[in-house]
Amino acid sequence: MPAPDKQLSAEQSRQIADTIREEIARRRISRQSLAELAKLSLSTLEKVLGGRRPFTLATTVRLEQALGVSLRKTPEAPVPVVAINGEVAPDGLGAYSRRAVAWIEGTYVTVRPSFGDKDAIFAYRTEITWDDAASSLVFHESERQDAAFTQFGEVAVPNQSGHIYLVTNRHGQHRLITVARLAISGEMYGIITTLLAGRGSLLTPIAAPIAYLPIKMVANPTFGRVSADDPSYAQYRQHLRRTTEEPFAMFLPG
């Protein structure tokens, strides 16, 4: 019998998915085209890029052959990580030390209004971890129903404002999330500013309330577009309302 296909670690899968997304954007090819070149189903490609399934060695090799690039880091020559001044983030992210922001690290259920259905809530998973190579906190999303729009980036924590910024910058295109964190319970509330995809190439700036809930707070989290009949809906709606009612974020009329 053939040996079972080796599954790569969550960190390896995340790094490979990030590289593939950048290659797709740089070459301006569709995911369907890449799936056909790699002899994979589009469903399989979407799941591994969205973090819903780990990469396997066989899948990774097929994608490497299709793209003509190496997706796996070679272990022979690891890049030494030098802790500078006690692992301090760059000044542009707030010059914070790893120890000072350890309380932010974790897995969160992220909720915001659905951009496609005014009565629904959109939910996905966000992980915030320390990246030794970048010497800063980074975030990565998964469990998104719209896997093509999965975001990842850097976390800024300047001590002047007391707020936390999750910043995506891909080839100059930015998405910014600004949140405040409750010191004891760990929720984070604030605003997301991004682009709403319309028909064709139309993109429209949009802002909305957003909440990050430590995953331990949600017994059985629902991800994707959550409607009013879902068991998680009431809890998600309560936290979104808290964002604007307390208020952690304000929206001024035009």
PDB file of C-alpha atoms in Angstrom, residues 7-209:
ATOM      1  CA  GLN A   7       0.940  16.909   5.880  1.00  0.00           C
ATOM      2  CA  LEU A   8       2.986  20.073   6.401  1.00  0.00           C
ATOM      3  CA  SER A   9       2.838  22.051   9.643  1.00  0.00           C
ATOM      4  CA  ALA A  10       0.459  24.964  10.131  1.00  0.00           C
ATOM      5  CA  GLU A  11       3.360  27.430   9.939  1.00  0.00           C
ATOM      6  CA  GLN A  12       4.723  25.849   6.740  1.00  0.00           C
ATOM      7  CA  SER A  13       1.237  25.864   5.219  1.00  0.00           C
ATOM      8  CA  ARG A  14       0.773  29.542   6.081  1.00  0.00           C
ATOM      9  CA  GLN A  15       4.115  30.512   4.528  1.00  0.00           C
ATOM     10  CA  ILE A  16       3.421  28.509   1.368  1.00  0.00           C
ATOM     11  CA  ALA A  17      -0.068  30.016   1.008  1.00  0.00           C
ATOM     12  CA  ASP A  18       1.358  33.534   1.366  1.00  0.00           C
ATOM     13  CA  THR A  19       3.971  32.835  -1.330  1.00  0.00           C
ATOM     14  CA  ILE A  20       1.404  31.371  -3.733  1.00  0.00           C
ATOM     15  CA  ARG A  21      -0.938  34.343  -3.314  1.00  0.00           C
ATOM     16  CA  GLU A  22       1.903  36.736  -4.114  1.00  0.00           C
ATOM     17  CA  GLU A  23       2.899  34.684  -7.169  1.00  0.00           C
ATOM     18  CA  ILE A  24      -0.712  34.707  -8.412  1.00  0.00           C
ATOM     19  CA  ALA A  25      -0.893  38.491  -7.989  1.00  0.00           C
ATOM     20  CA  ARG A  26       2.511  39.087  -9.583  1.00  0.00           C
ATOM     21  CA  ARG A  27       1.776  36.895 -12.625  1.00  0.00           C
ATOM     22  CA  ARG A  28      -1.872  38.022 -12.860  1.00  0.00           C
ATOM     23  CA  ILE A  29      -3.177  34.493 -13.281  1.00  0.00           C
ATOM     24  CA  SER A  30      -6.400  33.084 -11.908  1.00  0.00           C
ATOM     25  CA  ARG A  31      -6.629  30.395  -9.257  1.00  0.00           C
ATOM     26  CA  GLN A  32      -8.469  28.238 -11.782  1.00  0.00           C
ATOM     27  CA  SER A  33      -5.508  28.469 -14.179  1.00  0.00           C
ATOM     28  CA  LEU A  34      -3.046  27.562 -11.429  1.00  0.00           C
ATOM     29  CA  ALA A  35      -5.190  24.617 -10.331  1.00  0.00           C
ATOM     30  CA  GLU A  36      -5.257  23.298 -13.904  1.00  0.00           C
ATOM     31  CA  LEU A  37      -1.485  23.703 -14.314  1.00  0.00           C
ATOM     32  CA  ALA A  38      -0.878  21.843 -11.026  1.00  0.00           C
ATOM     33  CA  LYS A  39      -3.502  19.187 -11.849  1.00  0.00           C
ATOM     34  CA  LEU A  40      -5.455  20.010  -8.692  1.00  0.00           C
ATOM     35  CA  SER A  41      -9.124  20.688  -8.176  1.00  0.00           C
ATOM     36  CA  LEU A  42     -10.022  24.350  -7.651  1.00  0.00           C
ATOM     37  CA  SER A  43     -11.748  23.323  -4.389  1.00  0.00           C
ATOM     38  CA  THR A  44      -8.520  21.850  -3.022  1.00  0.00           C
ATOM     39  CA  LEU A  45      -6.532  24.957  -3.970  1.00  0.00           C
ATOM     40  CA  GLU A  46      -9.086  27.290  -2.355  1.00  0.00           C
ATOM     41  CA  LYS A  47      -9.091  25.284   0.886  1.00  0.00           C
ATOM     42  CA  VAL A  48      -5.302  25.229   1.334  1.00  0.00           C
ATOM     43  CA  LEU A  49      -4.945  28.918   0.439  1.00  0.00           C
ATOM     44  CA  GLY A  50      -7.759  29.811   2.844  1.00  0.00           C
ATOM     45  CA  GLY A  51      -6.214  27.881   5.736  1.00  0.00           C
ATOM     46  CA  ARG A  52      -9.059  25.366   5.902  1.00  0.00           C
ATOM     47  CA  ARG A  53      -6.788  22.442   5.029  1.00  0.00           C
ATOM     48  CA  PRO A  54      -3.015  21.978   5.528  1.00  0.00           C
ATOM     49  CA  PHE A  55      -0.760  21.581   2.527  1.00  0.00           C
ATOM     50  CA  THR A  56       0.496  18.073   1.816  1.00  0.00           C
ATOM     51  CA  LEU A  57       3.889  17.293   0.341  1.00  0.00           C
ATOM     52  CA  ALA A  58       2.334  16.017  -2.898  1.00  0.00           C
ATOM     53  CA  THR A  59       0.174  19.130  -3.339  1.00  0.00           C
ATOM     54  CA  THR A  60       3.147  21.401  -2.632  1.00  0.00           C
ATOM     55  CA  VAL A  61       5.346  19.594  -5.178  1.00  0.00           C
ATOM     56  CA  ARG A  62       2.657  19.926  -7.867  1.00  0.00           C
ATOM     57  CA  LEU A  63       2.324  23.653  -7.193  1.00  0.00           C
ATOM     58  CA  GLU A  64       6.104  24.109  -7.248  1.00  0.00           C
ATOM     59  CA  GLN A  65       6.261  22.425 -10.659  1.00  0.00           C
ATOM     60  CA  ALA A  66       3.392  24.546 -11.988  1.00  0.00           C
ATOM     61  CA  LEU A  67       4.886  27.841 -10.734  1.00  0.00           C
ATOM     62  CA  GLY A  68       8.531  26.955 -11.313  1.00  0.00           C
ATOM     63  CA  VAL A  69       9.514  28.201  -7.850  1.00  0.00           C
ATOM     64  CA  SER A  70      10.434  26.573  -4.560  1.00  0.00           C
ATOM     65  CA  LEU A  71       7.703  26.994  -1.949  1.00  0.00           C
ATOM     66  CA  ARG A  72       9.505  25.265   0.905  1.00  0.00           C
ATOM     67  CA  LYS A  73      12.286  26.792   2.930  1.00  0.00           C
ATOM     68  CA  THR A  74      15.454  24.710   2.771  1.00  0.00           C
ATOM     69  CA  PRO A  75      16.584  23.581   6.241  1.00  0.00           C
ATOM     70  CA  GLU A  76      20.273  23.389   5.298  1.00  0.00           C
ATOM     71  CA  ALA A  77      20.986  27.075   5.786  1.00  0.00           C
ATOM     72  CA  PRO A  78      18.644  28.560   8.360  1.00  0.00           C
ATOM     73  CA  VAL A  79      18.797  32.300   8.689  1.00  0.00           C
ATOM     74  CA  PRO A  80      19.993  33.159  12.188  1.00  0.00           C
ATOM     75  CA  VAL A  81      17.581  35.293  14.146  1.00  0.00           C
ATOM     76  CA  VAL A  82      19.386  37.933  16.132  1.00  0.00           C
ATOM     77  CA  ALA A  83      17.475  39.465  18.995  1.00  0.00           C
ATOM     78  CA  ILE A  84      18.188  43.185  18.842  1.00  0.00           C
ATOM     79  CA  ASN A  85      17.725  45.102  22.066  1.00  0.00           C
ATOM     80  CA  GLY A  86      15.563  42.372  23.590  1.00  0.00           C
ATOM     81  CA  GLU A  87      13.402  41.616  20.511  1.00  0.00           C
ATOM     82  CA  VAL A  88      12.102  45.078  19.736  1.00  0.00           C
ATOM     83  CA  ALA A  89       9.763  45.865  16.839  1.00  0.00           C
ATOM     84  CA  PRO A  90      10.704  48.536  14.256  1.00  0.00           C
ATOM     85  CA  ASP A  91       9.941  52.136  15.170  1.00  0.00           C
ATOM     86  CA  GLY A  92       7.300  52.262  12.425  1.00  0.00           C
ATOM     87  CA  LEU A  93       5.275  49.635  14.338  1.00  0.00           C
ATOM     88  CA  GLY A  94       5.693  51.243  17.760  1.00  0.00           C
ATOM     89  CA  ALA A  95       9.127  50.000  18.912  1.00  0.00           C
ATOM     90  CA  TYR A  96       7.486  47.564  21.336  1.00  0.00           C
ATOM     91  CA  SER A  97       9.257  44.596  22.928  1.00  0.00           C
ATOM     92  CA  ARG A  98       7.962  41.065  22.595  1.00  0.00           C
ATOM     93  CA  ARG A  99       7.383  40.786  26.329  1.00  0.00           C
ATOM     94  CA  ALA A 100       5.336  44.000  26.343  1.00  0.00           C
ATOM     95  CA  VAL A 101       2.825  42.701  23.761  1.00  0.00           C
ATOM     96  CA  ALA A 102       2.641  39.006  24.673  1.00  0.00           C
ATOM     97  CA  TRP A 103      -0.881  39.579  26.031  1.00  0.00           C
ATOM     98  CA  ILE A 104      -2.121  40.365  22.494  1.00  0.00           C
ATOM     99  CA  GLU A 105      -0.982  37.026  21.022  1.00  0.00           C
ATOM    100  CA  GLY A 106      -3.710  34.456  20.491  1.00  0.00           C
ATOM    101  CA  THR A 107      -6.558  33.238  18.311  1.00  0.00           C
ATOM    102  CA  TYR A 108      -9.631  35.417  17.845  1.00  0.00           C
ATOM    103  CA  VAL A 109     -13.084  35.050  16.325  1.00  0.00           C
ATOM    104  CA  THR A 110     -13.362  38.175  14.169  1.00  0.00           C
ATOM    105  CA  VAL A 111     -16.804  39.630  13.430  1.00  0.00           C
ATOM    106  CA  ARG A 112     -17.958  42.547  11.302  1.00  0.00           C
ATOM    107  CA  PRO A 113     -21.121  43.393   9.338  1.00  0.00           C
ATOM    108  CA  SER A 114     -21.522  41.452   6.106  1.00  0.00           C
ATOM    109  CA  PHE A 115     -20.836  43.706   3.120  1.00  0.00           C
ATOM    110  CA  GLY A 116     -23.153  41.632   0.926  1.00  0.00           C
ATOM    111  CA  ASP A 117     -26.159  41.197   3.265  1.00  0.00           C
ATOM    112  CA  LYS A 118     -27.159  44.079   5.553  1.00  0.00           C
ATOM    113  CA  ASP A 119     -28.874  41.708   8.022  1.00  0.00           C
ATOM    114  CA  ALA A 120     -25.985  39.220   8.320  1.00  0.00           C
ATOM    115  CA  ILE A 121     -22.647  39.163  10.140  1.00  0.00           C
ATOM    116  CA  PHE A 122     -19.371  38.018   8.617  1.00  0.00           C
ATOM    117  CA  ALA A 123     -17.090  35.946  10.880  1.00  0.00           C
ATOM    118  CA  TYR A 124     -13.634  34.398  10.478  1.00  0.00           C
ATOM    119  CA  ARG A 125     -10.561  33.397  12.507  1.00  0.00           C
ATOM    120  CA  THR A 126      -7.548  35.653  13.135  1.00  0.00           C
ATOM    121  CA  GLU A 127      -4.272  34.519  14.706  1.00  0.00           C
ATOM    122  CA  ILE A 128      -1.826  37.053  16.141  1.00  0.00           C
ATOM    123  CA  THR A 129       1.681  35.708  16.788  1.00  0.00           C
ATOM    124  CA  TRP A 130       5.238  36.935  17.187  1.00  0.00           C
ATOM    125  CA  ASP A 131       7.393  36.603  14.053  1.00  0.00           C
ATOM    126  CA  ASP A 132      11.090  36.254  14.877  1.00  0.00           C
ATOM    127  CA  ALA A 133      12.263  37.179  11.372  1.00  0.00           C
ATOM    128  CA  ALA A 134      10.194  40.386  11.311  1.00  0.00           C
ATOM    129  CA  SER A 135      10.795  41.063  15.027  1.00  0.00           C
ATOM    130  CA  SER A 136       7.153  42.074  15.440  1.00  0.00           C
ATOM    131  CA  LEU A 137       3.646  40.777  15.909  1.00  0.00           C
ATOM    132  CA  VAL A 138       1.954  39.558  12.728  1.00  0.00           C
ATOM    133  CA  PHE A 139      -1.599  38.458  11.997  1.00  0.00           C
ATOM    134  CA  HIS A 140      -3.086  35.909   9.626  1.00  0.00           C
ATOM    135  CA  GLU A 141      -6.739  35.259   8.814  1.00  0.00           C
ATOM    136  CA  SER A 142      -8.358  31.904   8.028  1.00  0.00           C
ATOM    137  CA  GLU A 143     -11.800  30.268   7.877  1.00  0.00           C
ATOM    138  CA  ARG A 144     -12.963  33.028   5.542  1.00  0.00           C
ATOM    139  CA  GLN A 145     -15.875  32.184   3.278  1.00  0.00           C
ATOM    140  CA  ASP A 146     -14.322  34.503   0.676  1.00  0.00           C
ATOM    141  CA  ALA A 147     -10.920  32.804   0.852  1.00  0.00           C
ATOM    142  CA  ALA A 148      -9.584  34.888  -2.050  1.00  0.00           C
ATOM    143  CA  PHE A 149      -9.653  37.968   0.217  1.00  0.00           C
ATOM    144  CA  THR A 150      -7.820  36.397   3.185  1.00  0.00           C
ATOM    145  CA  GLN A 151      -5.528  39.014   4.756  1.00  0.00           C
ATOM    146  CA  PHE A 152      -2.234  38.889   6.621  1.00  0.00           C
ATOM    147  CA  GLY A 153       0.169  41.582   7.761  1.00  0.00           C
ATOM    148  CA  GLU A 154       1.873  43.442  10.589  1.00  0.00           C
ATOM    149  CA  VAL A 155       0.614  44.633  13.962  1.00  0.00           C
ATOM    150  CA  ALA A 156       1.520  48.103  15.221  1.00  0.00           C
ATOM    151  CA  VAL A 157       1.217  48.948  18.927  1.00  0.00           C
ATOM    152  CA  PRO A 158       2.271  52.570  19.536  1.00  0.00           C
ATOM    153  CA  ASN A 159       2.144  53.572  23.181  1.00  0.00           C
ATOM    154  CA  GLN A 160       0.971  57.109  22.405  1.00  0.00           C
ATOM    155  CA  SER A 161      -2.581  56.241  21.310  1.00  0.00           C
ATOM    156  CA  GLY A 162      -3.112  53.047  23.289  1.00  0.00           C
ATOM    157  CA  HIS A 163      -4.649  51.444  20.196  1.00  0.00           C
ATOM    158  CA  ILE A 164      -3.631  48.442  18.108  1.00  0.00           C
ATOM    159  CA  TYR A 165      -3.340  48.579  14.315  1.00  0.00           C
ATOM    160  CA  LEU A 166      -3.551  45.524  12.038  1.00  0.00           C
ATOM    161  CA  VAL A 167      -2.035  46.644   8.750  1.00  0.00           C
ATOM    162  CA  THR A 168      -2.156  44.910   5.383  1.00  0.00           C
ATOM    163  CA  ASN A 169       0.096  46.403   2.678  1.00  0.00           C
ATOM    164  CA  ARG A 170       0.222  44.488  -0.596  1.00  0.00           C
ATOM    165  CA  HIS A 171       2.069  46.322  -3.366  1.00  0.00           C
ATOM    166  CA  GLY A 172       0.925  49.655  -1.926  1.00  0.00           C
ATOM    167  CA  GLN A 173      -2.709  48.666  -1.432  1.00  0.00           C
ATOM    168  CA  HIS A 174      -3.626  49.061   2.237  1.00  0.00           C
ATOM    169  CA  ARG A 175      -6.253  47.743   4.614  1.00  0.00           C
ATOM    170  CA  LEU A 176      -6.260  49.135   8.148  1.00  0.00           C
ATOM    171  CA  ILE A 177      -7.982  47.906  11.298  1.00  0.00           C
ATOM    172  CA  THR A 178      -7.791  50.102  14.413  1.00  0.00           C
ATOM    173  CA  VAL A 179      -8.907  48.540  17.707  1.00  0.00           C
ATOM    174  CA  ALA A 180      -8.783  49.049  21.472  1.00  0.00           C
ATOM    175  CA  ARG A 181      -8.299  46.014  23.711  1.00  0.00           C
ATOM    176  CA  LEU A 182      -9.960  45.341  27.060  1.00  0.00           C
ATOM    177  CA  ALA A 183      -7.165  44.567  29.493  1.00  0.00           C
ATOM    178  CA  ILE A 184      -8.898  41.827  31.505  1.00  0.00           C
ATOM    179  CA  SER A 185     -11.295  39.972  29.197  1.00  0.00           C
ATOM    180  CA  GLY A 186      -9.237  40.388  26.023  1.00  0.00           C
ATOM    181  CA  GLU A 187     -11.840  41.504  23.446  1.00  0.00           C
ATOM    182  CA  MET A 188     -10.797  44.138  20.909  1.00  0.00           C
ATOM    183  CA  TYR A 189     -13.221  46.648  19.369  1.00  0.00           C
ATOM    184  CA  GLY A 190     -12.772  49.210  16.626  1.00  0.00           C
ATOM    185  CA  ILE A 191     -13.025  50.062  12.917  1.00  0.00           C
ATOM    186  CA  ILE A 192     -12.003  48.320   9.700  1.00  0.00           C
ATOM    187  CA  THR A 193     -11.295  50.469   6.629  1.00  0.00           C
ATOM    188  CA  THR A 194     -10.930  48.529   3.404  1.00  0.00           C
ATOM    189  CA  LEU A 195     -12.181  48.296  -0.198  1.00  0.00           C
ATOM    190  CA  LEU A 196     -15.505  46.790  -1.218  1.00  0.00           C
ATOM    191  CA  ALA A 197     -15.262  44.694  -4.373  1.00  0.00           C
ATOM    192  CA  GLY A 198     -18.017  45.459  -6.865  1.00  0.00           C
ATOM    193  CA  ARG A 199     -18.646  44.438 -10.423  1.00  0.00           C
ATOM    194  CA  GLY A 200     -15.595  43.993 -12.620  1.00  0.00           C
ATOM    195  CA  SER A 201     -12.657  46.072 -11.365  1.00  0.00           C
ATOM    196  CA  LEU A 202     -14.805  48.489  -9.326  1.00  0.00           C
ATOM    197  CA  LEU A 203     -13.528  48.977  -5.760  1.00  0.00           C
ATOM    198  CA  THR A 204     -15.211  51.288  -3.248  1.00  0.00           C
ATOM    199  CA  PRO A 205     -13.748  52.464   0.078  1.00  0.00           C
ATOM    200  CA  ILE A 206     -15.806  51.178   3.015  1.00  0.00           C
ATOM    201  CA  ALA A 207     -15.588  51.362   6.830  1.00  0.00           C
ATOM    202  CA  ALA A 208     -17.407  49.260   9.418  1.00  0.00           C
ATOM    203  CA  PRO A 209     -17.278  48.267  13.107  1.00  0.00           C
TER     204      PRO A 209
END
